[in-house]
Tab-separated table of C-alpha atoms and ligand atoms in Angstrom:
chain	number	residue	atom	x	y	z
A	5	MET	CA	22.859	-46.031	-1.274
A	6	LYS	CA	25.527	-44.082	0.501
A	7	LEU	CA	26.226	-42.066	-2.601
A	8	ARG	CA	22.551	-41.332	-3.016
A	9	SER	CA	22.098	-40.070	0.515
A	10	LEU	CA	25.277	-38.070	0.226
A	11	SER	CA	23.984	-36.423	-2.925
A	12	ILE	CA	20.604	-35.741	-1.273
A	13	PHE	CA	22.464	-34.204	1.641
A	14	LEU	CA	24.573	-32.122	-0.716
A	15	VAL	CA	21.582	-30.951	-2.714
A	16	SER	CA	19.620	-29.933	0.364
A	17	PHE	CA	22.700	-28.404	1.958
A	18	LEU	CA	23.408	-26.367	-1.160
A	19	ALA	CA	19.739	-25.456	-1.512
A	20	SER	CA	19.615	-24.137	2.027
A	21	GLN	CA	22.899	-22.314	1.546
A	22	PHE	CA	21.607	-20.892	-1.683
A	23	ALA	CA	18.221	-19.893	-0.323
A	24	PHE	CA	19.414	-17.716	2.534
A	25	ALA	CA	23.066	-17.558	1.877
A	26	GLN	CA	25.495	-15.297	3.528
A	27	ASP	CA	23.931	-13.069	6.095
A	28	THR	CA	23.364	-15.822	8.591
A	29	SER	CA	23.065	-13.611	11.669
A	30	VAL	CA	20.032	-11.840	10.213
A	31	GLU	CA	18.482	-15.119	9.173
A	32	LYS	CA	19.193	-16.696	12.554
A	33	ALA	CA	17.559	-13.787	14.345
A	34	ALA	CA	14.525	-14.100	12.061
A	35	ILE	CA	14.203	-17.855	12.468
A	36	SER	CA	14.491	-17.812	16.244
A	37	GLU	CA	11.551	-15.387	16.473
A	38	LEU	CA	9.352	-17.171	13.954
A	39	PRO	CA	7.249	-19.421	16.208
A	40	SER	CA	6.076	-16.533	18.372
A	41	LEU	CA	5.662	-14.255	15.343
A	42	LEU	CA	3.469	-16.816	13.584
A	43	ALA	CA	1.282	-16.914	16.695
A	44	ILE	CA	1.095	-13.097	16.693
A	45	TYR	CA	0.320	-13.147	12.965
A	46	LYS	CA	-2.581	-15.574	13.361
A	47	ASP	CA	-3.916	-13.617	16.320
A	48	ILE	CA	-3.878	-10.343	14.359
A	49	HIS	CA	-5.357	-12.096	11.314
A	50	ALA	CA	-8.257	-13.431	13.355
A	51	HIS	CA	-8.925	-10.039	14.998
A	52	PRO	CA	-8.808	-7.414	12.224
A	53	GLU	CA	-9.902	-3.806	12.767
A	54	LEU	CA	-11.124	-1.336	10.147
A	55	SER	CA	-9.228	1.822	9.180
A	56	THR	CA	-9.174	4.456	11.970
A	57	ARG	CA	-10.366	1.834	14.486
A	58	GLU	CA	-7.049	0.026	15.033
A	59	GLU	CA	-7.227	0.369	18.832
A	60	LYS	CA	-6.317	-3.193	19.887
A	61	THR	CA	-3.943	-3.791	16.976
A	62	ALA	CA	-2.043	-0.593	17.780
A	63	ALA	CA	-1.861	-1.544	21.463
A	64	LEU	CA	-0.317	-4.885	20.475
A	65	VAL	CA	2.249	-3.228	18.201
A	66	ALA	CA	3.081	-0.717	20.973
A	67	LYS	CA	3.508	-3.515	23.529
A	68	GLU	CA	5.889	-5.392	21.227
A	69	LEU	CA	7.964	-2.281	20.504
A	70	ARG	CA	8.187	-1.525	24.213
A	71	ALA	CA	9.356	-5.103	24.844
A	72	VAL	CA	12.410	-4.516	22.639
A	73	GLY	CA	13.338	-1.314	24.433
A	74	CYS	CA	11.755	1.335	22.209
A	75	GLU	CA	10.481	4.588	23.659
A	76	VAL	CA	6.876	4.252	22.571
A	77	THR	CA	4.259	6.938	21.955
A	78	GLU	CA	0.711	5.695	21.422
A	79	ASN	CA	-2.415	7.316	19.977
A	80	PHE	CA	-0.191	9.593	17.944
A	81	GLY	CA	-1.486	11.573	14.966
A	82	LYS	CA	-4.194	14.016	14.038
A	83	TYR	CA	-6.909	13.468	11.428
A	84	ASP	CA	-8.673	16.351	9.727
A	85	ASN	CA	-11.809	15.241	11.545
A	86	PRO	CA	-11.104	16.085	15.197
A	87	ASN	CA	-13.652	13.492	16.351
A	88	THR	CA	-11.620	10.616	14.918
A	89	LYS	CA	-8.991	9.340	17.301
A	90	CYS	CA	-5.693	8.450	15.673
A	91	TYR	CA	-4.069	5.198	16.784
A	92	GLY	CA	-0.580	5.885	15.427
A	93	VAL	CA	2.319	4.174	17.174
A	94	VAL	CA	5.836	5.604	17.204
A	95	GLY	CA	8.659	3.506	18.681
A	96	ILE	CA	12.096	5.076	18.904
A	97	MET	CA	15.045	2.688	19.220
A	98	LYS	CA	18.206	4.648	20.040
A	99	ASN	CA	21.669	3.234	19.686
A	100	GLY	CA	24.263	5.985	19.744
A	101	ALA	CA	25.180	8.427	17.016
A	102	GLY	CA	24.247	7.814	13.419
A	103	PRO	CA	21.471	8.234	10.895
A	104	THR	CA	17.736	8.023	11.589
A	105	VAL	CA	15.859	5.401	9.586
A	106	LEU	CA	12.074	5.222	9.485
A	107	VAL	CA	10.537	1.722	9.292
A	108	ARG	CA	6.816	1.592	8.669
A	109	THR	CA	4.074	-0.981	8.905
A	110	ASP	CA	0.403	-0.380	8.237
A	111	MET	CA	-2.168	-1.823	10.655
A	112	ASP	CA	-5.695	-1.578	9.240
A	113	ALA	CA	-8.000	-4.184	7.700
A	114	LEU	CA	-10.869	-4.066	5.183
A	115	PRO	CA	-14.647	-4.555	5.114
A	116	VAL	CA	-14.448	-7.948	3.380
A	117	GLU	CA	-15.968	-11.304	4.346
A	118	GLU	CA	-13.090	-13.777	4.517
A	119	GLU	CA	-13.389	-16.850	2.290
A	120	THR	CA	-9.917	-18.335	2.608
A	121	GLY	CA	-11.047	-21.347	4.649
A	122	LEU	CA	-8.001	-20.933	6.896
A	123	PRO	CA	-8.304	-22.261	10.455
A	124	TYR	CA	-7.460	-18.777	11.745
A	125	ALA	CA	-9.808	-16.967	9.326
A	126	SER	CA	-11.519	-13.840	10.623
A	127	LYS	CA	-15.146	-14.105	11.706
A	128	VAL	CA	-15.249	-10.504	12.880
A	129	THR	CA	-18.171	-8.262	12.011
A	130	THR	CA	-18.741	-4.652	12.969
A	131	LYS	CA	-20.791	-1.606	12.013
A	132	ASP	CA	-19.127	0.676	9.489
A	133	ASP	CA	-19.308	4.481	9.578
A	134	ASN	CA	-22.686	4.353	7.823
A	135	GLY	CA	-24.096	1.989	10.418
A	136	ARG	CA	-24.048	-1.015	8.081
A	137	GLU	CA	-23.031	-4.388	9.458
A	138	VAL	CA	-19.835	-5.456	7.666
A	139	HIS	CA	-17.347	-8.292	7.912
A	140	VAL	CA	-13.736	-7.394	8.578
A	141	MET	CA	-10.675	-9.096	7.104
A	142	HIS	CA	-6.955	-8.525	6.720
A	143	ALA	CA	-7.374	-8.904	2.960
A	144	CYS	CA	-4.340	-6.748	2.128
A	145	GLY	CA	-1.843	-8.631	4.281
A	146	HIS	CA	-1.160	-5.822	6.760
A	147	ASP	CA	-1.168	-8.549	9.436
A	148	ALA	CA	1.896	-10.106	7.769
A	149	HIS	CA	3.528	-6.675	7.614
A	150	MET	CA	3.036	-6.240	11.357
A	151	ALA	CA	4.485	-9.670	12.151
A	152	ALA	CA	7.554	-8.948	9.993
A	153	PHE	CA	7.822	-5.448	11.487
A	154	ILE	CA	7.827	-6.833	15.045
A	155	GLY	CA	10.349	-9.470	13.960
A	156	THR	CA	12.536	-6.724	12.485
A	157	ALA	CA	12.426	-4.754	15.749
A	158	ARG	CA	13.412	-7.880	17.688
A	159	ALA	CA	16.230	-8.736	15.287
A	160	LEU	CA	17.634	-5.202	15.368
A	161	GLN	CA	17.529	-5.119	19.133
A	162	ARG	CA	19.540	-8.365	19.234
A	163	MET	CA	22.022	-7.026	16.708
A	164	LYS	CA	22.642	-3.658	18.335
A	165	ASP	CA	26.392	-4.276	18.169
A	166	GLN	CA	26.148	-4.120	14.363
A	167	TRP	CA	24.492	-0.729	13.894
A	168	SER	CA	24.315	2.732	15.369
A	169	GLY	CA	21.842	5.571	15.076
A	170	THR	CA	18.115	5.866	15.669
A	171	ILE	CA	15.326	3.716	14.258
A	172	MET	CA	11.873	5.263	14.068
A	173	PHE	CA	9.359	2.393	14.017
A	174	ILE	CA	5.956	3.542	12.774
A	175	GLY	CA	2.716	1.595	13.260
A	176	GLN	CA	0.491	3.459	10.831
A	177	PRO	CA	-3.311	3.423	10.948
A	178	ALA	CA	-5.701	4.055	8.046
A	179	GLU	CA	-3.591	3.142	5.036
A	180	GLU	CA	-6.639	1.761	3.217
A	181	ALA	CA	-8.820	4.773	3.935
A	182	VAL	CA	-5.913	7.082	3.039
A	183	GLY	CA	-5.011	9.673	5.626
A	184	GLY	CA	-3.062	7.654	8.193
A	185	ALA	CA	0.402	8.779	7.124
A	186	ARG	CA	-0.815	12.340	6.701
A	187	ALA	CA	-2.383	12.249	10.184
A	188	LEU	CA	0.951	11.228	11.706
A	189	LEU	CA	2.784	14.007	9.879
A	190	LYS	CA	0.067	16.517	10.732
A	191	GLY	CA	0.365	15.414	14.350
A	192	GLY	CA	3.995	16.557	14.214
A	193	LEU	CA	5.844	13.281	13.635
A	194	TYR	CA	8.995	14.907	12.277
A	195	ASN	CA	8.871	17.940	14.587
A	196	ARG	CA	8.675	15.781	17.643
A	197	PHE	CA	10.873	12.817	16.729
A	198	GLY	CA	13.162	14.335	14.100
A	199	LYS	CA	13.253	13.974	10.342
A	200	PRO	CA	14.517	10.592	9.156
A	201	ASP	CA	17.393	10.330	6.707
A	202	VAL	CA	15.731	7.403	4.960
A	203	ALA	CA	12.231	5.877	5.010
A	204	LEU	CA	11.560	2.172	4.410
A	205	GLY	CA	8.294	0.334	3.904
A	206	PHE	CA	7.161	-3.044	2.562
A	207	HIS	CA	4.021	-4.641	1.201
A	208	ASP	CA	3.112	-8.204	0.335
A	209	LYS	CA	2.349	-8.983	-3.305
A	210	HIS	CA	-0.391	-11.302	-4.540
A	211	ASP	CA	1.472	-12.550	-7.623
A	212	LEU	CA	5.036	-12.747	-6.319
A	213	GLN	CA	6.221	-16.061	-4.990
A	214	THR	CA	6.903	-16.410	-1.297
A	215	GLY	CA	10.627	-16.364	-0.568
A	216	HIS	CA	11.178	-13.525	-3.021
A	217	ILE	CA	11.580	-9.787	-2.651
A	218	GLY	CA	10.387	-7.598	-5.501
A	219	VAL	CA	11.222	-3.966	-6.008
A	220	THR	CA	10.763	-1.236	-8.593
A	221	PRO	CA	13.395	1.478	-8.947
A	222	GLY	CA	11.768	4.898	-9.445
A	223	TYR	CA	7.987	5.311	-9.453
A	224	THR	CA	6.367	2.258	-7.898
A	225	TYR	CA	2.863	3.525	-7.008
A	226	ALA	CA	0.823	6.242	-8.651
A	227	ASN	CA	-0.594	9.632	-7.734
A	228	VAL	CA	-4.222	8.917	-6.841
A	229	ASP	CA	-6.742	11.704	-7.311
A	230	SER	CA	-10.450	11.531	-6.648
A	231	VAL	CA	-12.502	13.872	-8.797
A	232	ASP	CA	-16.215	14.603	-8.495
A	233	VAL	CA	-18.010	15.983	-11.535
A	234	THR	CA	-21.560	17.313	-11.496
A	235	VAL	CA	-22.941	17.806	-14.995
A	236	ARG	CA	-25.763	20.302	-14.795
A	237	GLY	CA	-28.302	20.361	-17.597
A	238	ILE	CA	-31.831	21.612	-17.978
A	239	GLY	CA	-34.337	18.872	-17.258
A	240	GLY	CA	-37.714	18.219	-18.780
A	241	HIS	CA	-39.965	15.632	-20.461
A	242	GLY	CA	-38.269	12.696	-22.174
A	243	ALA	CA	-40.467	13.251	-25.232
A	244	TYR	CA	-39.339	16.877	-25.718
A	245	PRO	CA	-35.533	16.774	-25.759
A	246	HIS	CA	-35.402	20.019	-27.759
A	247	LYS	CA	-36.736	21.856	-24.701
A	248	THR	CA	-33.903	20.558	-22.473
A	249	LYS	CA	-30.152	20.233	-22.125
A	250	ASP	CA	-29.719	16.537	-21.389
A	251	PRO	CA	-26.930	16.000	-18.819
A	252	ILE	CA	-26.903	12.239	-19.448
A	253	VAL	CA	-25.925	12.667	-23.108
A	254	LEU	CA	-23.363	15.298	-22.076
A	255	ALA	CA	-21.951	12.970	-19.420
A	256	ALA	CA	-21.662	10.160	-21.989
A	257	GLU	CA	-19.701	12.468	-24.304
A	258	MET	CA	-17.428	13.509	-21.456
A	259	ILE	CA	-16.650	9.921	-20.501
A	260	ASN	CA	-15.523	9.130	-24.029
A	261	ALA	CA	-13.636	12.390	-24.491
A	262	TRP	CA	-11.749	11.953	-21.206
A	263	GLN	CA	-10.276	8.749	-22.612
A	264	THR	CA	-8.549	10.826	-25.259
A	265	ILE	CA	-6.483	12.513	-22.534
A	266	ALA	CA	-4.391	9.342	-22.274
A	267	SER	CA	-4.502	8.477	-25.976
A	268	ARG	CA	-4.141	11.930	-27.610
A	269	GLU	CA	-2.907	14.548	-25.137
A	270	ASN	CA	-0.339	12.626	-23.177
A	271	ASN	CA	3.159	11.453	-23.979
A	272	PRO	CA	2.587	7.676	-24.291
A	273	ILE	CA	5.598	6.893	-22.112
A	274	ASP	CA	3.886	8.544	-19.131
A	275	PRO	CA	1.168	6.286	-17.730
A	276	VAL	CA	-2.284	7.775	-17.191
A	277	VAL	CA	-5.504	6.127	-16.034
A	278	VAL	CA	-8.860	7.894	-16.127
A	279	THR	CA	-11.604	5.732	-14.633
A	280	VAL	CA	-15.196	6.803	-14.104
A	281	GLY	CA	-16.120	4.595	-11.183
A	282	SER	CA	-19.570	5.938	-10.477
A	283	ILE	CA	-22.301	7.660	-12.453
A	284	HIS	CA	-25.733	8.614	-11.201
A	285	GLY	CA	-28.429	10.618	-12.887
A	286	GLY	CA	-32.136	10.582	-13.506
A	287	THR	CA	-35.098	8.927	-11.871
A	288	LYS	CA	-37.421	7.561	-14.554
A	289	HIS	CA	-37.725	6.480	-18.197
A	290	ASN	CA	-39.441	9.587	-19.445
A	291	ILE	CA	-37.731	12.353	-17.526
A	292	ILE	CA	-34.629	14.186	-18.679
A	293	SER	CA	-32.857	14.914	-15.441
A	294	ASP	CA	-31.331	18.149	-14.235
A	295	GLU	CA	-27.977	16.706	-13.345
A	296	VAL	CA	-25.603	13.741	-13.434
A	297	LYS	CA	-22.980	13.055	-10.794
A	298	MET	CA	-19.780	11.162	-11.580
A	299	GLN	CA	-16.852	10.019	-9.455
A	300	LEU	CA	-13.481	9.522	-11.108
A	301	THR	CA	-10.178	8.089	-10.046
A	302	ILE	CA	-7.160	9.527	-11.865
A	303	ARG	CA	-3.762	7.799	-11.763
A	304	THR	CA	-0.468	9.352	-12.852
A	305	TYR	CA	3.204	9.331	-11.772
A	306	LYS	CA	4.850	12.678	-12.527
A	307	PRO	CA	3.542	15.882	-10.919
A	308	GLU	CA	3.433	17.745	-14.233
A	309	VAL	CA	1.428	14.923	-15.849
A	310	ARG	CA	-0.948	14.978	-12.910
A	311	ASP	CA	-1.510	18.735	-13.250
A	312	ARG	CA	-2.108	18.423	-16.981
A	313	VAL	CA	-4.570	15.518	-16.693
A	314	LEU	CA	-6.597	17.164	-13.935
A	315	ALA	CA	-6.776	20.398	-15.932
A	316	ALA	CA	-7.882	18.403	-19.004
A	317	ILE	CA	-10.730	16.712	-17.089
A	318	ASP	CA	-12.043	20.156	-16.160
A	319	ARG	CA	-11.487	21.699	-19.591
A	320	ILE	CA	-13.166	18.838	-21.479
A	321	ALA	CA	-16.182	18.746	-19.134
A	322	LYS	CA	-16.751	22.489	-19.469
A	323	GLY	CA	-16.040	22.475	-23.211
A	324	ILE	CA	-18.559	19.719	-23.920
A	325	ALA	CA	-21.216	21.403	-21.810
A	326	SER	CA	-20.591	24.672	-23.590
A	327	ALA	CA	-20.680	23.003	-27.023
A	328	GLY	CA	-23.994	21.421	-26.031
A	329	GLY	CA	-25.471	24.838	-25.324
A	330	VAL	CA	-25.496	24.665	-21.531
A	331	PRO	CA	-25.525	28.247	-20.223
A	332	PRO	CA	-22.381	29.345	-18.357
A	333	ASP	CA	-24.199	29.501	-15.027
A	334	ARG	CA	-24.990	25.777	-15.417
A	335	ALA	CA	-21.419	24.785	-16.336
A	336	PRO	CA	-20.226	21.479	-14.853
A	337	VAL	CA	-18.768	21.583	-11.352
A	338	VAL	CA	-15.448	19.724	-11.263
A	339	SER	CA	-13.947	19.276	-7.815
A	340	ILE	CA	-10.651	17.618	-7.033
A	341	SER	CA	-10.526	16.207	-3.530
A	342	LYS	CA	-7.530	17.378	-1.508
A	343	ASP	CA	-8.270	14.966	1.363
A	344	GLN	CA	-8.335	11.898	-0.806
A	345	TYR	CA	-5.179	12.636	-2.754
A	346	THR	CA	-2.327	10.176	-2.405
A	347	PRO	CA	0.994	11.234	-3.906
A	348	SER	CA	2.985	8.815	-6.042
A	349	THR	CA	5.547	6.615	-4.312
A	350	TYR	CA	9.050	6.996	-5.689
A	351	ASN	CA	11.772	4.518	-4.832
A	352	ASN	CA	15.019	6.438	-4.784
A	353	PRO	CA	16.968	4.748	-7.622
A	354	ASP	CA	20.424	4.833	-5.959
A	355	LEU	CA	19.093	3.579	-2.651
A	356	THR	CA	17.083	0.871	-4.409
A	357	LYS	CA	20.180	-0.275	-6.312
A	358	ARG	CA	22.123	-0.454	-3.059
A	359	LEU	CA	19.422	-2.478	-1.300
A	360	ILE	CA	19.068	-4.899	-4.219
A	361	GLN	CA	22.715	-5.871	-3.680
A	362	VAL	CA	22.077	-6.317	0.045
A	363	TRP	CA	19.028	-8.510	-0.538
A	364	LYS	CA	20.754	-10.602	-3.190
A	365	LYS	CA	23.454	-11.325	-0.647
A	366	ALA	CA	20.958	-12.112	2.102
A	367	LEU	CA	18.456	-14.170	0.090
A	368	GLY	CA	20.381	-15.436	-2.913
A	369	PRO	CA	20.546	-13.626	-6.281
A	370	ASP	CA	17.566	-15.470	-7.795
A	371	ASN	CA	15.259	-14.473	-4.967
A	372	VAL	CA	15.272	-10.750	-5.712
A	373	GLU	CA	13.208	-9.502	-8.646
A	374	ILE	CA	12.735	-6.177	-10.360
A	375	VAL	CA	8.963	-5.915	-10.707
A	376	ASP	CA	6.761	-3.627	-12.758
A	377	PRO	CA	5.379	-0.492	-11.146
A	378	THR	CA	1.621	-0.320	-10.576
A	379	MET	CA	-1.025	2.360	-10.839
A	380	GLY	CA	-2.203	1.470	-7.331
A	381	GLY	CA	-1.680	3.960	-4.511
A	382	GLU	CA	0.209	3.887	-1.199
A	383	ASP	CA	0.325	6.643	1.354
A	384	PHE	CA	3.828	5.512	2.349
A	385	SER	CA	4.821	8.224	-0.149
A	386	GLU	CA	3.886	10.879	2.425
A	387	TYR	CA	6.948	10.056	4.529
A	388	SER	CA	9.342	11.193	1.806
A	389	LEU	CA	7.571	14.454	1.040
A	390	PRO	CA	7.885	17.092	-0.135
A	391	ASP	CA	9.098	16.051	-3.574
A	392	HIS	CA	10.660	12.797	-2.421
A	393	ALA	CA	13.244	14.831	-0.494
A	394	ILE	CA	13.718	12.002	2.021
A	395	PRO	CA	15.076	9.000	0.098
A	396	ALA	CA	12.634	6.120	0.446
A	397	VAL	CA	12.101	2.545	-0.699
A	398	ASP	CA	8.850	0.602	-0.487
A	399	PHE	CA	9.529	-2.992	-1.519
A	400	HIS	CA	7.377	-6.050	-2.129
A	401	ILE	CA	7.392	-9.322	-0.235
A	402	GLY	CA	6.333	-12.392	-2.209
A	403	ALA	CA	3.344	-14.001	-0.492
A	404	VAL	CA	2.134	-16.862	-2.690
A	405	ASP	CA	3.112	-20.507	-2.956
A	406	PRO	CA	5.017	-20.899	-6.280
A	407	GLU	CA	3.070	-24.088	-7.054
A	408	LYS	CA	-0.169	-22.163	-6.749
A	409	ILE	CA	1.168	-19.482	-9.117
A	410	ALA	CA	2.127	-22.191	-11.640
A	411	GLN	CA	-1.220	-23.952	-11.306
A	412	PHE	CA	-3.259	-20.775	-11.814
A	413	LYS	CA	-1.108	-19.856	-14.804
A	414	LYS	CA	-1.611	-23.307	-16.311
A	415	GLU	CA	-5.364	-23.054	-15.879
A	416	GLY	CA	-5.394	-19.516	-17.285
A	417	LYS	CA	-6.870	-18.133	-14.062
A	418	GLU	CA	-6.067	-14.952	-12.153
A	419	LEU	CA	-4.659	-15.332	-8.646
A	420	PRO	CA	-6.734	-13.752	-5.869
A	421	THR	CA	-5.563	-10.130	-5.676
A	422	LEU	CA	-5.014	-7.977	-2.623
A	423	HIS	CA	-8.432	-7.060	-1.126
A	424	SER	CA	-9.935	-10.326	-2.396
A	425	SER	CA	-11.892	-12.409	0.128
A	426	LYS	CA	-9.678	-15.335	-0.925
A	427	PHE	CA	-6.296	-13.634	-0.481
A	428	ALA	CA	-4.019	-14.532	2.402
A	429	PRO	CA	-0.224	-14.592	2.352
A	430	VAL	CA	1.481	-17.920	3.041
A	431	PRO	CA	2.841	-17.041	6.500
A	432	GLU	CA	6.092	-18.939	6.075
A	433	PRO	CA	8.524	-17.955	4.570
A	434	THR	CA	6.737	-14.662	3.742
A	435	ILE	CA	7.158	-13.216	7.233
A	436	LYS	CA	10.734	-14.472	7.506
A	437	VAL	CA	11.665	-12.852	4.201
A	438	GLY	CA	9.987	-9.639	5.364
A	439	ILE	CA	12.191	-9.643	8.458
A	440	ILE	CA	15.352	-10.467	6.518
A	441	GLY	CA	14.564	-7.859	3.861
A	442	MET	CA	13.840	-5.052	6.299
A	443	THR	CA	16.527	-5.927	8.847
A	444	SER	CA	19.300	-6.275	6.271
A	445	ALA	CA	18.235	-2.970	4.673
A	446	VAL	CA	18.374	-1.144	8.008
A	447	LEU	CA	21.750	-2.711	8.869
A	448	GLU	CA	23.162	-1.599	5.527
A	449	LEU	CA	22.084	1.981	6.167
A	450	MET	CA	23.188	2.093	9.800
A	451	LYS	CA	26.173	-0.230	10.007
A	452	SER	CA	28.698	0.751	12.678
A	453	LYS	CA	31.868	2.063	11.248
B	521	ZN	ZN1	-4.886	-2.536	0.494
B	522	ZN	ZN1	-2.149	-2.773	1.793
């Protein structure tokens, strides 16, 4: 009996030592803040706000940063549309001489009706920019990011004897709509508060187990380009195709030919995605329409690949129209949106390597994973521009119960992804690991000599 309880004690003791091993001061700081952070998390989760409307969320983040002694600037940032107020929050925590490290959380939620069944599920509805009534949900986990971000600020305030320099805490609006990071930079973030030496961000991950940190050295998110193509033909009667130039047939040819950009024009080791997400043309069975409109999303990593793919979209569209006999003055109009472009996110390989060692020490070596990059987009990349000149790392926080991952795998089902109405991070230990991951990274970069 005694032996058995001793062995149980030993196993649980070792397990706890193993789980969050050596950096006990960081873990202690995280744990002591958890009860109040979980309350903040549930409050934010239940009261989500859409992109560019993060008024109350930003005020909460600002209040929390002020409470830990940051100099806080609210309503910071400038969108292209001067009528849209920017709810950016900048909190500067100064602690003597040393480097400046940027720590970012996003704050916005999505127009999704929550179906998680959680007791603190969002019931919020609002009118979107088109006047439609929509539900609002933190379906991307930005609420968990904010809780971990506040926890990080609290931990670093408590541990001021262990670091020196300046921390630039950023509460960023409009990550989902794209434009939040750019609005902060356009508003003069680096002119007013100084250029950081390093930028750090984190995001929860729908298929990574809670308790784990995941990270990808090098490219981790893609360049995202939005392209609009208008195929202009010559319309007419559906029974007399020879009197027309049918833009629907031309559009169909373009869609297929664009797929050969990835398969035939591109070095296979460079990922490329060409997706036609929207196509509209015509009104009726027996009318050949004058035009077809398409909306494409293009994903790449390297700038030169991006340039080549975008040029190929244009060249192929115009070439097919020309081959189909469309006169030059009716050539397709291909426009690449500058506003909706998100640059690829590049995790500085040396910095990533250094942080992996830090996290392995803080969480245990088995709790840090190298994960595959994705072709998703993240405007965190803006903080390290131009050309990734400011070293940056955007890492993943595991957010899902490992038993749930195993069960879904066994049943051959896909886990609810980010943006799903059924996605919500397990708050604990996800938030704690977020705090430990971010705090230990900052301490490594700013440790007092
Ligand atoms: Zn998202
Ligand atoms: Zn997100």
